[in-house]
Coordinates of N, CA, C and O in Angstrom, one line a residue:
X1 N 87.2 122.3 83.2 CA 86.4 121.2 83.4 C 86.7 120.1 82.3 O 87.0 120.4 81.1
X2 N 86.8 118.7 83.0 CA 87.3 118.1 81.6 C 86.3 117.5 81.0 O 85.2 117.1 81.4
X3 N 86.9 117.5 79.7 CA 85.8 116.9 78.8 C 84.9 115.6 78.9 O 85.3 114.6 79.5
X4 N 83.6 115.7 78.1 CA 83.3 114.2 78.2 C 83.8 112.6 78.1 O 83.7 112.4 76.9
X5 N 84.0 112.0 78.4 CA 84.8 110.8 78.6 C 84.2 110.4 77.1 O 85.0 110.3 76.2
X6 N 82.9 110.2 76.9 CA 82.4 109.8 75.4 C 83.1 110.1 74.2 O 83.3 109.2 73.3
X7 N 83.5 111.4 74.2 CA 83.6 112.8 73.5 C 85.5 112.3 73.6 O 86.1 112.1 72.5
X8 N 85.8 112.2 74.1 CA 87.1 111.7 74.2 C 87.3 110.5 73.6 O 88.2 110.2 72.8
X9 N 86.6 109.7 74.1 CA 86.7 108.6 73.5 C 86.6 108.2 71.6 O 87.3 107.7 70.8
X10 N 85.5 108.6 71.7 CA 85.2 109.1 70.1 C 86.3 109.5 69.3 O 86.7 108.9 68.3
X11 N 86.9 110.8 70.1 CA 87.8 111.1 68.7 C 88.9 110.8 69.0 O 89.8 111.4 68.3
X12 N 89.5 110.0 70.0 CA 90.6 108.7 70.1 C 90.8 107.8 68.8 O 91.8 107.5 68.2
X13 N 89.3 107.4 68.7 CA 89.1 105.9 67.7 C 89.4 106.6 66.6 O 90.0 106.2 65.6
X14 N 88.8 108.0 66.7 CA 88.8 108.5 64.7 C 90.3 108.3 64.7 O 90.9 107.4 64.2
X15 N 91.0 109.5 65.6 CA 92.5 109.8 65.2 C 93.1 108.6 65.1 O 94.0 108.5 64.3
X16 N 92.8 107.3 66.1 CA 94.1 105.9 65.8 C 93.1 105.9 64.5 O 92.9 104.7 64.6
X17 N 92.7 106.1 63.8 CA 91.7 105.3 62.6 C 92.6 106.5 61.4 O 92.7 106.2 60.2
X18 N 93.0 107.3 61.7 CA 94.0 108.2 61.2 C 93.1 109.2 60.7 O 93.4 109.8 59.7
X19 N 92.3 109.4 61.2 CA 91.8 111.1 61.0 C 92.5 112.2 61.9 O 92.7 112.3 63.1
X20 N 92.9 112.9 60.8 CA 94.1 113.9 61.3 C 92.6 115.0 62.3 O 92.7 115.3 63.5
X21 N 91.5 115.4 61.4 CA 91.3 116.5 62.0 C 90.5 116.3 63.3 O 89.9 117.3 63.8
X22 N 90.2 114.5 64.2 CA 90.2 114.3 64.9 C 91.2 114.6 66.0 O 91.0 114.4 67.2
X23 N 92.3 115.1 65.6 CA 93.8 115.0 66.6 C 93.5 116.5 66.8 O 93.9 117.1 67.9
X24 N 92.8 117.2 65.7 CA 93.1 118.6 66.8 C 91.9 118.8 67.3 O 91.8 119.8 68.0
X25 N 91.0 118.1 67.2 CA 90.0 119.0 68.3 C 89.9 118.4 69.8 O 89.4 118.9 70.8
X26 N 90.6 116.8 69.2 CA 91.0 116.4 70.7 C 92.3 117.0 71.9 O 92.3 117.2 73.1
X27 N 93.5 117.1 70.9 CA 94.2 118.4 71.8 C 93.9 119.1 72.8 O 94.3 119.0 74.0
X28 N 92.6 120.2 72.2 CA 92.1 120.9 73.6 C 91.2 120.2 74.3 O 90.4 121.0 74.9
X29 N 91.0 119.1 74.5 CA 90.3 118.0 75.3 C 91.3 117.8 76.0 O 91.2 118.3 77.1
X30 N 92.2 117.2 75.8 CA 93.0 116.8 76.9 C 94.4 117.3 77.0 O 95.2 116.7 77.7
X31 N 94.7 118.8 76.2 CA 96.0 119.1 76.8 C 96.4 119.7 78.2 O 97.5 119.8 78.8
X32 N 95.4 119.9 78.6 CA 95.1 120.1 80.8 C 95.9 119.2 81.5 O 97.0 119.4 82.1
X33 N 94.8 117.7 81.0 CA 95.8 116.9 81.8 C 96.9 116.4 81.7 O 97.6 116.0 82.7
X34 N 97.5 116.4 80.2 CA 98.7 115.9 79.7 C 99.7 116.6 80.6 O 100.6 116.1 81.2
X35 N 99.3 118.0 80.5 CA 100.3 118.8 81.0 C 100.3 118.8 82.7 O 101.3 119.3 83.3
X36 N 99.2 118.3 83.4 CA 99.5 118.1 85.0 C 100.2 117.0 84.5 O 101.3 117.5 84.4
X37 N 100.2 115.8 84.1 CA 101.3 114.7 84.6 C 102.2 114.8 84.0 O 103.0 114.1 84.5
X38 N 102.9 115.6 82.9 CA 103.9 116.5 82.7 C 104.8 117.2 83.7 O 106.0 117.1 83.7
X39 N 104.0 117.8 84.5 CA 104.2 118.6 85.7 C 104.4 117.8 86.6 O 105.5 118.1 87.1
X40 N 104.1 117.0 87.0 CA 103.9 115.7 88.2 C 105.8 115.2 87.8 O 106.8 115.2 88.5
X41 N 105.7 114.9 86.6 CA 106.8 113.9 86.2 C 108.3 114.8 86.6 O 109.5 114.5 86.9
X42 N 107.6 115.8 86.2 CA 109.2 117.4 86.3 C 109.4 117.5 87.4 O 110.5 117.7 87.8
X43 N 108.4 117.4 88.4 CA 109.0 117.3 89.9 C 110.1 116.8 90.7 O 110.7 117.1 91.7
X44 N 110.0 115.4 89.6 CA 110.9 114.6 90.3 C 112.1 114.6 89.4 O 112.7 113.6 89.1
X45 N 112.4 116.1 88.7 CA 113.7 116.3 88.2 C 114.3 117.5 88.8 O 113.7 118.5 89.3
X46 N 116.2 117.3 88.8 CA 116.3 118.3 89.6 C 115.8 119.8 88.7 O 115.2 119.9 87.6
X47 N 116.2 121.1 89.7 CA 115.7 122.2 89.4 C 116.2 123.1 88.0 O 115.7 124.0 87.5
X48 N 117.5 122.3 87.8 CA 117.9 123.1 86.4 C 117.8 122.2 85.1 O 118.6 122.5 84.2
X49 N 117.1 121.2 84.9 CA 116.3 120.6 84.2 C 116.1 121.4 82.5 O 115.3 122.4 82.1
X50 N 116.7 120.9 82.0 CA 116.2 122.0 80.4 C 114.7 121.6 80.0 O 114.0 122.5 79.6
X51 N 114.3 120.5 80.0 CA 112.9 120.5 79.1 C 111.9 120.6 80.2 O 111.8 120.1 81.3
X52 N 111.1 121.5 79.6 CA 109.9 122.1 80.5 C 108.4 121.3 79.8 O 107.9 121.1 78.7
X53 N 107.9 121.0 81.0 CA 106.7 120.3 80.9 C 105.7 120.5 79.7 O 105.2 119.5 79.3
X54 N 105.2 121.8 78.7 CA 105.3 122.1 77.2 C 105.9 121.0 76.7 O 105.3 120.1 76.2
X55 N 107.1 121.1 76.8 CA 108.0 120.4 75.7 C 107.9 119.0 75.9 O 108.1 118.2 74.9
X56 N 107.6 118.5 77.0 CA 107.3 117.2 77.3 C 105.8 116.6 76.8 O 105.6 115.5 76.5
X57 N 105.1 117.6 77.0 CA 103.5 116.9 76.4 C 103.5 116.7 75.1 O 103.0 115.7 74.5
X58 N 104.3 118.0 74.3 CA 104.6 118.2 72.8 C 105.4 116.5 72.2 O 105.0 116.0 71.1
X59 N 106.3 116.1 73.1 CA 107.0 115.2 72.4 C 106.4 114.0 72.8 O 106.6 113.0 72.1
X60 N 105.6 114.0 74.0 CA 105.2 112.9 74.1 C 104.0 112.4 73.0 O 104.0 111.3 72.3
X61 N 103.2 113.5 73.0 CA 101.8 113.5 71.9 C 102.2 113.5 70.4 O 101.4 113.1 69.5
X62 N 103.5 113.9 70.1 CA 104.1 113.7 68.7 C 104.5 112.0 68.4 O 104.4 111.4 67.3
X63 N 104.9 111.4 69.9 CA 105.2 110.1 70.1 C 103.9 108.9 69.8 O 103.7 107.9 69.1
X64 N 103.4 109.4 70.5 CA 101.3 109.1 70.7 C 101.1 108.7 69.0 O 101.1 107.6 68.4
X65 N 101.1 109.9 68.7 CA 100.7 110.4 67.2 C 101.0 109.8 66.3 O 100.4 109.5 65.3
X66 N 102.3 109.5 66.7 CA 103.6 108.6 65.4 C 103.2 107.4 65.4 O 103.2 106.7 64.4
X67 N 102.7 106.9 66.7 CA 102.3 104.9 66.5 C 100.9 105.2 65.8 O 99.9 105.7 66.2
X68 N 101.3 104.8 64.8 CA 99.6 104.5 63.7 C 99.4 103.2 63.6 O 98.8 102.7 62.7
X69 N 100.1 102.5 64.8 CA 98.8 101.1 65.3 C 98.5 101.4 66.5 O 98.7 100.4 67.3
X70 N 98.1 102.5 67.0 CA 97.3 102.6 68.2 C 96.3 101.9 67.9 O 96.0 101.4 66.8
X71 N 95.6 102.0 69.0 CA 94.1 101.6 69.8 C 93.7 102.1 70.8 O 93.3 101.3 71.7
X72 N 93.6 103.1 71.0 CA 93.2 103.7 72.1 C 92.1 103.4 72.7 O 91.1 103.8 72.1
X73 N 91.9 102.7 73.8 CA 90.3 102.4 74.2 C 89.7 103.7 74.7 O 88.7 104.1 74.1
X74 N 90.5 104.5 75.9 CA 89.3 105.5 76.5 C 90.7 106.8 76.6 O 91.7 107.0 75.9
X75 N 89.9 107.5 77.7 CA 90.6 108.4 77.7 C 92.0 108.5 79.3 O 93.0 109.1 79.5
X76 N 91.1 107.1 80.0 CA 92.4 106.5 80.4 C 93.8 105.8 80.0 O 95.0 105.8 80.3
X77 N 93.1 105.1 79.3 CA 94.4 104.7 78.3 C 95.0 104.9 77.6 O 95.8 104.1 77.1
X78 N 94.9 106.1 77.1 CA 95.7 107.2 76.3 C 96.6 107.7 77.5 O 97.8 107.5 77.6
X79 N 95.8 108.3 78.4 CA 96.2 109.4 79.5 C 97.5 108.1 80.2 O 98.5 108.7 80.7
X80 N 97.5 106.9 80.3 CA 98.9 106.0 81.2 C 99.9 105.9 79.6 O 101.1 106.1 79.4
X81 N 98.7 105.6 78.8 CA 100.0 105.6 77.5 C 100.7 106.6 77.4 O 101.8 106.3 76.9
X82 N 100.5 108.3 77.8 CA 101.3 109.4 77.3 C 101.9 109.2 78.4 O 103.1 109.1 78.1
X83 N 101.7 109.1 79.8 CA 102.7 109.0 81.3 C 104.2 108.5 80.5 O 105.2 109.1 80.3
X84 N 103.5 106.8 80.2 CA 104.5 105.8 80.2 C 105.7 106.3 79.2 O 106.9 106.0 79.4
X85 N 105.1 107.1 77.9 CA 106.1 108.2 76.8 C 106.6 109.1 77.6 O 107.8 109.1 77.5
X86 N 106.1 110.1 78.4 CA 106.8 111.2 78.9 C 108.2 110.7 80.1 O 109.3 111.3 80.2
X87 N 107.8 109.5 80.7 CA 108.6 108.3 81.7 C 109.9 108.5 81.1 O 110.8 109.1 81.6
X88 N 109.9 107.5 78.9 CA 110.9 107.4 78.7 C 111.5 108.4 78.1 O 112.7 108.1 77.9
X89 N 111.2 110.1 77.6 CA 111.7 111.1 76.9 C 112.5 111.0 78.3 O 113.6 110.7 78.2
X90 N 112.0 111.2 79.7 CA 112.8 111.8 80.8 C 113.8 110.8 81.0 O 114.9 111.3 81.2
X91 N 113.9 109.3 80.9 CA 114.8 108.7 81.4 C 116.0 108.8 79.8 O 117.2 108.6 79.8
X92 N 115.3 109.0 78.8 CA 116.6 109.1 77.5 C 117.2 110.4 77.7 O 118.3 110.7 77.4
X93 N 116.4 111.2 78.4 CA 116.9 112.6 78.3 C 118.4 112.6 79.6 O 119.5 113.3 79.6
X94 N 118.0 111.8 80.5 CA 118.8 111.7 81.8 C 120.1 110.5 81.1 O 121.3 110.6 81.4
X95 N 119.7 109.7 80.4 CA 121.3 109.1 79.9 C 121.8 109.8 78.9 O 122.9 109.6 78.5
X96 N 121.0 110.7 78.3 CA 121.8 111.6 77.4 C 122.5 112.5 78.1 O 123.5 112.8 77.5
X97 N 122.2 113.1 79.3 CA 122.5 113.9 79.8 C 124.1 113.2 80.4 O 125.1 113.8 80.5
X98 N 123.9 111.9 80.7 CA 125.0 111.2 82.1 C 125.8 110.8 81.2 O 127.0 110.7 81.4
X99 N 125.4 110.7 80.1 CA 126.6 110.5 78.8 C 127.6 111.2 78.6 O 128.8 111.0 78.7
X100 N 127.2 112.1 78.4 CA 127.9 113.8 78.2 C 128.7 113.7 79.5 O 129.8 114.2 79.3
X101 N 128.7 113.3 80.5 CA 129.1 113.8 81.7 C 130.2 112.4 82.4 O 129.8 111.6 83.2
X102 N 131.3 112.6 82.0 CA 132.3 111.0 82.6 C 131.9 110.7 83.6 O 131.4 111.7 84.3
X103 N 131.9 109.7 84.1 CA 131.1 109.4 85.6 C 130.0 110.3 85.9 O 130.2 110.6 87.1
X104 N 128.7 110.9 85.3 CA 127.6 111.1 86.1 C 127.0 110.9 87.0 O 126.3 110.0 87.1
X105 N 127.3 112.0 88.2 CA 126.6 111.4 89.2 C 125.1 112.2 89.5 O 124.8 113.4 89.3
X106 N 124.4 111.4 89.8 CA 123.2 111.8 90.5 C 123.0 111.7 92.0 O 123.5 110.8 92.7
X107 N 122.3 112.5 92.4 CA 121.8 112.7 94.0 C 120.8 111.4 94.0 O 120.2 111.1 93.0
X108 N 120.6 110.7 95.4 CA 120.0 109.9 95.7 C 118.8 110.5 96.5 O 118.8 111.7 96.9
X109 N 117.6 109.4 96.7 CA 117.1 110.1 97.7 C 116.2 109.0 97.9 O 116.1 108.0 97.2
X110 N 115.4 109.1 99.0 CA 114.8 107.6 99.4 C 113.5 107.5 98.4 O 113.0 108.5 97.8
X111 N 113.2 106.1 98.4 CA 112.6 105.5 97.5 C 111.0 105.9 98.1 O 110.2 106.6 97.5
X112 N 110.8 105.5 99.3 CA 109.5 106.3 100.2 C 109.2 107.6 100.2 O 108.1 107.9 100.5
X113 N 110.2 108.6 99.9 CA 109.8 110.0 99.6 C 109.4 110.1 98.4 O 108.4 110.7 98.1
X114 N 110.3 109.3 97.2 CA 110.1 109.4 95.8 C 108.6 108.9 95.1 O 107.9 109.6 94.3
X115 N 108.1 107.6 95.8 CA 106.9 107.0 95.7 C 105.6 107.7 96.2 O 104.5 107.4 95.8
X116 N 105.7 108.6 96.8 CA 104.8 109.1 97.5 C 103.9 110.1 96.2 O 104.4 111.1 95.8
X117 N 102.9 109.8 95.8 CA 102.6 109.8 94.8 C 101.6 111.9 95.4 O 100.7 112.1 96.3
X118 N 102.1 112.8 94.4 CA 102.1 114.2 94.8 C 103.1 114.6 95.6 O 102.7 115.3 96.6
X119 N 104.1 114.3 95.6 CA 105.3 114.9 96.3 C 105.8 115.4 95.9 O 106.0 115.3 94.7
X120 N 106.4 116.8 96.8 CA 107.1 117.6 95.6 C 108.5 117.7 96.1 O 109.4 118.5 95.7
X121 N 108.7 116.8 97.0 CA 110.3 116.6 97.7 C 111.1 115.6 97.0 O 111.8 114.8 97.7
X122 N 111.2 115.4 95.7 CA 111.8 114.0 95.1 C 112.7 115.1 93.9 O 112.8 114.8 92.7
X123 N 113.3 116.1 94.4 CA 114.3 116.5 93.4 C 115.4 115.3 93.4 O 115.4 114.5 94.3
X124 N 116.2 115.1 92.3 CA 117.3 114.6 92.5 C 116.8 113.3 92.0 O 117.7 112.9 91.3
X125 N 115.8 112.4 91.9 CA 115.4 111.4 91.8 C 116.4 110.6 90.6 O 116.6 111.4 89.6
X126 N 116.8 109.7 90.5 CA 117.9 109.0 89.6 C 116.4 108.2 89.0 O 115.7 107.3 89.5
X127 N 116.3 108.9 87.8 CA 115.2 108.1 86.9 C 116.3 107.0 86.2 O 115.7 106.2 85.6
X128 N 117.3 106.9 86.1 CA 117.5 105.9 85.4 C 117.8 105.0 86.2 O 117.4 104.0 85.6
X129 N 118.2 104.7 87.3 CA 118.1 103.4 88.2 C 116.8 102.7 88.3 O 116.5 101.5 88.4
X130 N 115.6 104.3 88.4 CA 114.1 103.8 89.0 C 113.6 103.0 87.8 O 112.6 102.3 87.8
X131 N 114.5 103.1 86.5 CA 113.8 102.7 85.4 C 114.0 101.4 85.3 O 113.2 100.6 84.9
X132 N 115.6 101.3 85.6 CA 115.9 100.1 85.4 C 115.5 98.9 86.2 O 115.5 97.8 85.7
X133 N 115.2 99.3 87.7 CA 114.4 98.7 89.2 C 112.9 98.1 88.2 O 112.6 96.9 87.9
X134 N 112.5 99.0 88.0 CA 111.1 99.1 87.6 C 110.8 98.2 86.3 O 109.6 97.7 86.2
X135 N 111.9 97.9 85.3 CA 112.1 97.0 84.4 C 112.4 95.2 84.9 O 111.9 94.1 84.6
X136 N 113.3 95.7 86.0 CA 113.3 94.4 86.3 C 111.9 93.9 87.1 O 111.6 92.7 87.1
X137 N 111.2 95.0 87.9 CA 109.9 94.6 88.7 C 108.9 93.7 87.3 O 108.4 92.6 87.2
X138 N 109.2 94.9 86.4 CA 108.3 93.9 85.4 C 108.6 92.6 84.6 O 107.9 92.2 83.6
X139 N 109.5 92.2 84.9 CA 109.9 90.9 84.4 C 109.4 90.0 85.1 O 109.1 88.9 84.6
X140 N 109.1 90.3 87.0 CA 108.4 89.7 87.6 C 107.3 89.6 87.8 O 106.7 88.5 87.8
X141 N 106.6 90.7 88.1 CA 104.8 90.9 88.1 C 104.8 92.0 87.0 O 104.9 93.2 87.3
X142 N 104.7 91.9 86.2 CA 103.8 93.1 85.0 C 103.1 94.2 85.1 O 103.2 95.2 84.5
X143 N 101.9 93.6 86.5 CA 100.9 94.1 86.6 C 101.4 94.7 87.6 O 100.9 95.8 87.7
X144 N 102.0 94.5 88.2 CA 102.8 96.0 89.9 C 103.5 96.5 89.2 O 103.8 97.6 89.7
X145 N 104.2 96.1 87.8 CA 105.3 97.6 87.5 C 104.1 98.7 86.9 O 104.1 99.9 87.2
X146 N 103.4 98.1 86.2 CA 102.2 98.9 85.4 C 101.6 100.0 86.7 O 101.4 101.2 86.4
X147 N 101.3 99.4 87.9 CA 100.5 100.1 88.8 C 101.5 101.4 89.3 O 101.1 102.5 89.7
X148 N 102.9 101.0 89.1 CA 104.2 102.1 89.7 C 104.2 103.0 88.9 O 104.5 104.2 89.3
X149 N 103.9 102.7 87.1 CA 104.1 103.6 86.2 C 102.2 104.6 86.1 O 102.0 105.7 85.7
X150 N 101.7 104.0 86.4 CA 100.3 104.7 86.5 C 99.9 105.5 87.6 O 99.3 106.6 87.4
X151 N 100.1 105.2 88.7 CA 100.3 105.9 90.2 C 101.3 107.3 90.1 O 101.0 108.5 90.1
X152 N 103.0 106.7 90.1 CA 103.8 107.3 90.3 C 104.4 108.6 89.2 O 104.9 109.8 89.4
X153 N 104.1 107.7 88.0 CA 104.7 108.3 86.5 C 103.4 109.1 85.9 O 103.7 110.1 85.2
X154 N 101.8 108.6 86.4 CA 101.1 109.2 85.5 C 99.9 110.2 86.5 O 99.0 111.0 86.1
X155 N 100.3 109.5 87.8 CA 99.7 110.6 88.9 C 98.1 109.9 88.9 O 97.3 110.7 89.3
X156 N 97.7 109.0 88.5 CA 96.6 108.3 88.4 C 96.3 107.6 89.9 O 97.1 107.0 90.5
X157 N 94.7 107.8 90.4 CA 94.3 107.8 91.5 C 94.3 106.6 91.5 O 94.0 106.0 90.5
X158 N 94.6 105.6 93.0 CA 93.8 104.2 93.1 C 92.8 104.0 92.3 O 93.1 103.1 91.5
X159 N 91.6 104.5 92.0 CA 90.9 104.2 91.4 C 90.6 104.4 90.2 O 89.7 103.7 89.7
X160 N 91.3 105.7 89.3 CA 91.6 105.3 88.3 C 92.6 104.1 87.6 O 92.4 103.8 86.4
X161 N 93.9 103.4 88.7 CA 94.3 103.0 87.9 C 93.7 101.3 88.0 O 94.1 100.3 87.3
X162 N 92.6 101.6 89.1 CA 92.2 100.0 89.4 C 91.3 99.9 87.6 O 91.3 98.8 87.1
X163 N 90.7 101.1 87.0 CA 90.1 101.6 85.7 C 90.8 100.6 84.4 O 90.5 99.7 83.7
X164 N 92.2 101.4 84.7 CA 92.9 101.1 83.3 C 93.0 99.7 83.3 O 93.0 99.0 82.3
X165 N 93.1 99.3 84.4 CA 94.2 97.9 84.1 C 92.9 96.9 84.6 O 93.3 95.7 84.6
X166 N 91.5 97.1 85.1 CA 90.7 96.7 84.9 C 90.5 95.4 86.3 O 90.0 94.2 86.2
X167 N 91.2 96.2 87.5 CA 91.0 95.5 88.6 C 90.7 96.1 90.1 O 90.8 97.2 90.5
X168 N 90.3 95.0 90.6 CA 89.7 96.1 92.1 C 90.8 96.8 92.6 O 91.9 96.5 92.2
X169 N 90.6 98.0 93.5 CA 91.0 99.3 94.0 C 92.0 98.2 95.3 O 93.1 98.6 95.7
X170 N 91.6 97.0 95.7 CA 91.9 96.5 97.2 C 93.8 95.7 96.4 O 94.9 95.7 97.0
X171 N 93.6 95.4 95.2 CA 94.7 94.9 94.5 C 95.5 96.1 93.7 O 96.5 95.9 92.9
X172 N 95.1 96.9 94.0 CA 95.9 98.1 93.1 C 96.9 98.3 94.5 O 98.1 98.1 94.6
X173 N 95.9 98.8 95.9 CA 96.6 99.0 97.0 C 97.7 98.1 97.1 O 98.8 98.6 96.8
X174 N 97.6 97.2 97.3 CA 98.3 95.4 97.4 C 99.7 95.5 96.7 O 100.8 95.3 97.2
X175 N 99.2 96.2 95.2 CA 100.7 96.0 94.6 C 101.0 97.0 94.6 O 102.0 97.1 93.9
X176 N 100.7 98.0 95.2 CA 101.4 99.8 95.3 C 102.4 99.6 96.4 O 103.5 100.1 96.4
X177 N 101.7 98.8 97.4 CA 102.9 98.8 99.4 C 103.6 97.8 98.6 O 104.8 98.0 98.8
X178 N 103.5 96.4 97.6 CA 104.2 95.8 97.5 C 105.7 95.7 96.6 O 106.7 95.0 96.6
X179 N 105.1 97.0 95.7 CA 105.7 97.1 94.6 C 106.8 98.2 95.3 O 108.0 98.0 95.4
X180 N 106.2 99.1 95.6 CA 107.3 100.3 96.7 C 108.2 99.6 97.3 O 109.4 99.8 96.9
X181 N 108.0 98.7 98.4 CA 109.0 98.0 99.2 C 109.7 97.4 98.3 O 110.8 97.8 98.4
X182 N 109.8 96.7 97.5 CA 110.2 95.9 96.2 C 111.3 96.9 95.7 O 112.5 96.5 95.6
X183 N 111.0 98.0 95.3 CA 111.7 98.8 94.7 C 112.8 99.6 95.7 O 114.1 99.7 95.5
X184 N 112.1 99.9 96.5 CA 113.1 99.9 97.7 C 114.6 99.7 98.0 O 115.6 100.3 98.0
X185 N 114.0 98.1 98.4 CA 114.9 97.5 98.3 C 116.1 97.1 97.4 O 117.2 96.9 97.8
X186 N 115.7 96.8 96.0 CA 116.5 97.0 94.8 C 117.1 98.5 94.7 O 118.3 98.5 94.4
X187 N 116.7 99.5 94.9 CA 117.3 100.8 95.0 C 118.6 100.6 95.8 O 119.8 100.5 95.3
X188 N 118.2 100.7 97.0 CA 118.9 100.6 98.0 C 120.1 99.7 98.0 O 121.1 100.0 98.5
X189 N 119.8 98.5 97.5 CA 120.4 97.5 96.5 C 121.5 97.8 96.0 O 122.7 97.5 96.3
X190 N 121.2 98.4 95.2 CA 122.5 98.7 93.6 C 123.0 100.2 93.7 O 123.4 100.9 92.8
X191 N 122.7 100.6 95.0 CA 123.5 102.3 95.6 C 125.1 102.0 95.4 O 126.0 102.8 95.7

C-alpha cells in the first residue's frame, strides 16, 4: 500500500532541506515504486542487460540525492524526476556499451510497439536514437517530450501525468498520439 502522499511529501522538503534522516525513512516509502519504473524501463532493454532494476533505483536515488538544489514538490515529482535519471543511467549505459563495440549495432523495432506504454514486447529498443528523437521533440514542444518521458520512461498514467505537469488529461492525450507519430516518424527517419 503506498504511503501517504502528505507523509511523502513532508519528508521530500526535509531531505531537499538536507536532512539526511529524512532520506531514510522515506526510502521505504517509495522504494516500491521506484523499483516498478525501474522494471518498466528494463523491459525495454534487451535480455542480457547487466544492470538490474536494484541497481538502477540505487543509482538513480544516489543521483536524486546528490542534487542538493532539489525542490521536490510532491511525490509525483520526485517519482518523473527519478524516471527522467533512470532514462539517462540507461541511455549512458547503452553508449558505453556501443563504444566498446566498433560499429554497434542494435535491433530496431517499431516505434508503436515501443510507445505502448506496459509493453513488454520492446526488447531491442535503441534508447539512444529514442533519446536523441526525443531531445530533438523537445526543442520543439517541451511539454510532449516531458509527457513521452512521464508516460513511456516513468509508466505514469494519463492522469497522473496530466498531475505533474499540471494540465488537463484531454491535452496529455493530444500530445501522447502527437508526440508518438512525431517520433515515429523521426525514428523511421534516421534508420
Amino acid at each position: 500500500m503506498p504511503a501517504p502522499p502528505d507523509e511523502v511529501t513532508r519528508l521530500l522538503r526535509r531531505f531537499s532541506a538536507g536532512d539526511e534522516l529524512a532520506a531514510e525513512a522515506l526510502i521505504p516509502l517509495i522504494y516500491a515504486e521506484l523499483h516498478d519504473i525501474a522494471e518498466r524501463q528494463m523491459r525495454h532493454e534487451r535480455g542480457d542487460h547487466t544492470l538490474q532494476p536494484t541497481a538502477l533505483v540505487n543509482e538513480a536515488f544516489l543521483r536524486l540525492a546528490g542534487n542538493h538544489n532539489a525542490d521536490w514538490q510532491n511525490r509525483q515529482h520526485f517519482l518523473s524526476l527519478a524516471a527522467q535519471a533512470m532514462r539517462r543511467i540507461l541511455v549512458d549505459h547503452a553508449r558505453r556499451r556501443n563504444a566498446q563495440k566498433r560499429g554497434g549495432r542494435q535491433e530496431k523495432i517499431e516505434l508503436d510497439d515501443a510507445l505502448r506504454v506496459g509493453s513488454d514486447d520492446t526488447d531491442g529498443l535503441d534508447l539512444e536514437s529514442l533519446d536523441q528523437s526525443l531531445k530533438q521533440l523537445a526543442d520543439l514542444d517541451p511539454r510532449q517530450a516531458r509527457v513521452v518521458e512521464l508516460r513511456f520512461f516513468g509508466g505514469l498514467s494519463v492522469e497522473d501525468t496530466a498531475a505533474v505537469l499540471d494540465i488537463s488529461t484531454a491535452t496529455v492525450k493530444r500530445d501522447w498520439a502527437f508526440a508518438r507519430a512525431w517520433l515515429k516518424r523521426d525514428l523511421t527517419r534516421n534508420r
